[in-house]
Amino acid sequence: DAGITQSPRHKVTETGTPVTLRCHQTENHRYMYWYRQDPGHGLRLIHYSYGVKDTDKGEVSDGYSVSRSKTEDFLLTLESATSSQTSVYFCAISPTSGAYNEQFFGPGTRLTVL
Amino acid sequence: LAKTTQPISMDSYEGQEVNITCSHNNIATNDYITWYQQFPSQGPRFIIQGYKTKVTNEVASLFIPADRKSSTLSLPRVSLSDTAVYYCLVGEGTGGFKTIFGAGTRLFVKA
């Protein structure tokens, strides 16, 4: 399995509090992604990174920010958590942007916002 | 970005061949077709990817007709452990971030 860890694995927080989720990889892959998964929606891309300090928005980026200060870490921050952000969050990595762009996924973080 | 349409769910029995078809009428010239598998409480896992005709690996086959407006994932002789959600993705080969996961097909394999 690809070396991807996510922390925390579970978190319960209250509305209005800031939350940071961490994705750590040991594969030295250039591309990293954050998805959320909700029932009936599959996975939706929040933000992605194509290099250190290079990030861009996905399809559901409102209310989220990201940072990538080094290759191995990609942080997802909810500045002020809302109940609509209760979800399972997956981090993914991929080695290239070429034709073979297989993404490797982490184990997920289950976030509950009360 | 090409939108994909796949059945919401399918049932099968152990030992049968399962074919899951995905429709992607607006596929672009540079788009590749990729399938992922997801078990409960786990992240998705890559199964197979193709551009045209047929691709086969140790897990599955992917059939893509000449017009590329659809594709079919074929799982030979499924077992109970193949019960999962299967996602069809269409996106540019030049950027994994430009792929979109739909709701997927929930396959349930019965004994």
XYZ file of C-alpha atoms in Angstrom:
225
model
C 0.000 0.000 0.000
C 1.084 3.527 -0.746
C 2.500 5.314 2.287
C -0.314 7.708 3.087
C -1.510 8.517 6.564
C -4.237 10.855 7.687
C -4.638 12.404 11.111
C -6.766 12.429 13.057
C -8.786 9.428 11.923
C -11.843 10.575 13.820
C -12.782 13.973 15.160
C -15.840 15.494 16.772
C -15.952 19.249 17.014
C -18.413 22.059 17.536
C -19.780 24.545 15.047
C -17.563 27.574 14.662
C -14.318 25.987 15.762
C -11.293 25.714 13.454
C -10.225 22.245 12.367
C -7.095 21.086 10.575
C -6.719 17.694 8.965
C -3.316 16.406 7.989
C -2.274 14.177 5.136
C 1.246 12.778 5.187
C 2.904 10.756 2.426
C 6.193 8.915 2.234
C 6.087 8.344 -1.546
C 7.475 11.717 -2.631
C 4.574 12.119 -5.050
C 4.113 15.557 -6.511
C 0.309 15.676 -6.590
C -1.942 15.619 -3.537
C -5.699 15.951 -3.228
C -8.408 16.381 -0.629
C -11.858 14.879 -1.209
C -14.989 14.681 0.869
C -17.426 11.816 0.653
C -21.086 12.074 1.569
C -23.892 9.568 1.049
C -25.212 9.709 -2.498
C -22.442 12.030 -3.735
C -19.463 9.798 -4.243
C -16.212 11.702 -3.753
C -15.985 15.412 -4.445
C -12.701 17.217 -4.897
C -12.104 20.051 -2.408
C -8.576 21.232 -3.221
C -5.510 19.828 -4.853
C -1.806 20.551 -4.961
C 0.601 20.184 -7.844
C 3.724 21.023 -5.872
C 5.040 22.730 -2.752
C 3.102 25.946 -2.246
C 1.115 25.264 -5.443
C -2.547 24.614 -4.776
C -5.867 25.176 -6.489
C -9.577 24.782 -5.869
C -11.708 21.804 -6.677
C -15.452 21.637 -7.113
C -16.450 22.139 -3.439
C -13.795 24.474 -2.024
C -15.983 26.994 -0.187
C -15.235 26.989 3.545
C -11.937 25.149 3.129
C -8.324 26.219 2.754
C -5.189 24.178 2.200
C -1.463 24.511 2.594
C 1.506 22.556 1.408
C 4.818 23.749 2.824
C 6.695 20.539 2.054
C 6.236 17.669 -0.349
C 5.075 15.156 2.206
C 2.372 17.145 3.978
C -0.928 18.562 2.741
C -3.127 20.273 5.311
C -6.853 20.911 5.010
C -8.290 23.617 7.264
C -11.864 24.401 8.078
C -11.605 27.953 9.397
C -14.985 27.833 11.113
C -16.571 24.405 10.964
C -20.248 24.055 10.098
C -22.569 21.069 10.369
C -22.633 20.796 6.566
C -18.955 19.911 6.726
C -19.665 16.718 8.613
C -18.235 14.148 6.237
C -15.531 11.615 5.581
C -12.416 13.253 4.194
C -9.968 11.398 1.994
C -6.523 12.447 0.967
C -5.023 11.096 -2.245
C -1.677 11.298 -3.986
C -0.472 10.642 -7.499
C 3.027 10.534 -8.943
C 2.453 12.206 -12.267
C 0.111 14.337 -14.236
C 0.639 12.221 -17.297
C -1.585 9.680 -18.959
C -1.213 7.183 -16.142
C -2.575 9.242 -13.277
C -3.582 6.613 -10.738
C -4.481 8.140 -7.417
C -3.646 6.407 -4.146
C -5.993 7.107 -1.276
C -5.453 7.388 2.433
C -7.644 5.691 5.064
C -9.914 8.691 5.572
C -10.867 10.983 8.432
C -14.384 10.958 9.803
C -15.311 14.462 10.931
C -18.457 15.254 12.865
C -19.442 18.876 13.448
C -22.070 19.300 16.135
C -15.423 17.843 -17.931
C -17.258 14.762 -19.130
C -20.054 13.627 -16.863
C -20.491 9.932 -16.281
C -23.658 7.924 -15.742
C -23.658 4.458 -14.232
C -26.285 2.252 -12.592
C -26.831 2.970 -8.934
C -26.701 -0.668 -7.904
C -26.329 -4.198 -9.226
C -26.721 -7.649 -7.711
C -24.856 -10.772 -8.729
C -24.015 -14.258 -7.501
C -20.656 -15.759 -6.760
C -18.924 -17.172 -9.795
C -20.771 -15.001 -12.296
C -19.242 -12.448 -14.625
C -20.339 -8.904 -13.856
C -20.411 -6.111 -16.405
C -20.874 -2.523 -15.265
C -21.449 -0.004 -18.015
C -20.642 3.672 -17.757
C -21.956 6.312 -20.135
C -19.814 9.363 -20.926
C -21.285 11.003 -23.992
C -19.192 14.167 -23.766
C -15.809 12.522 -23.434
C -13.026 14.655 -24.836
C -10.181 13.592 -27.059
C -7.627 13.778 -24.244
C -9.757 11.997 -21.655
C -8.898 8.620 -20.196
C -11.399 6.271 -18.559
C -10.525 4.994 -15.112
C -12.323 2.684 -12.718
C -11.913 2.580 -8.951
C -13.225 0.185 -6.324
C -14.179 1.203 -2.805
C -14.901 -1.031 0.175
C -16.746 0.320 3.231
C -14.603 2.486 5.490
C -11.724 2.532 3.024
C -10.481 4.894 0.364
C -11.000 4.022 -3.301
C -8.519 1.767 -5.030
C -7.518 1.936 -8.685
C -8.699 -1.025 -10.778
C -8.045 -0.276 -14.418
C -7.590 2.508 -16.914
C -7.916 2.733 -20.683
C -8.211 5.033 -23.646
C -9.723 2.839 -26.371
C -10.464 -0.777 -27.329
C -9.766 -3.304 -24.612
C -7.533 -3.349 -21.577
C -7.072 -6.345 -19.307
C -5.207 -6.853 -16.065
C -5.223 -9.468 -13.345
C -8.367 -8.011 -11.784
C -10.658 -6.867 -14.586
C -11.158 -6.006 -18.230
C -12.225 -2.686 -19.653
C -14.040 -2.517 -22.966
C -14.234 0.795 -24.792
C -16.070 1.054 -28.135
C -14.727 3.074 -31.021
C -16.858 6.145 -30.274
C -15.673 6.087 -26.602
C -19.061 7.331 -25.399
C -19.345 4.436 -23.002
C -17.178 1.848 -21.332
C -17.786 -1.479 -19.615
C -15.935 -2.825 -16.628
C -15.966 -6.606 -16.625
C -15.256 -8.578 -13.450
C -14.791 -12.290 -14.154
C -16.165 -14.826 -11.681
C -16.975 -12.484 -8.820
C -16.735 -13.530 -5.192
C -18.326 -12.174 -2.038
C -15.262 -10.006 -1.515
C -16.029 -8.096 -4.715
C -18.998 -6.470 -2.998
C -18.068 -2.794 -3.196
C -18.827 0.500 -4.899
C -17.316 0.909 -8.364
C -16.613 4.351 -9.782
C -16.170 5.278 -13.398
C -14.100 8.393 -13.983
C -13.356 10.319 -17.109
C -10.629 12.900 -17.101
C -7.639 14.304 -18.818
C -4.590 12.130 -18.787
C -2.577 15.233 -18.167
C -4.010 15.946 -14.736
C -5.462 13.655 -12.121
C -7.070 16.627 -10.458
C -9.410 17.070 -13.362
C -11.238 13.826 -12.754
C -14.640 13.721 -11.099
C -16.044 10.845 -9.087
C -19.773 10.273 -9.531
C -21.984 8.372 -7.104
C -20.697 5.010 -8.344
C -22.343 1.605 -8.731
C -22.937 -0.452 -5.620
C -22.307 -4.109 -6.484
C -23.667 -6.706 -4.106
C -22.469 -10.271 -4.606
C -24.580 -12.986 -3.056
C -23.645 -16.528 -2.164
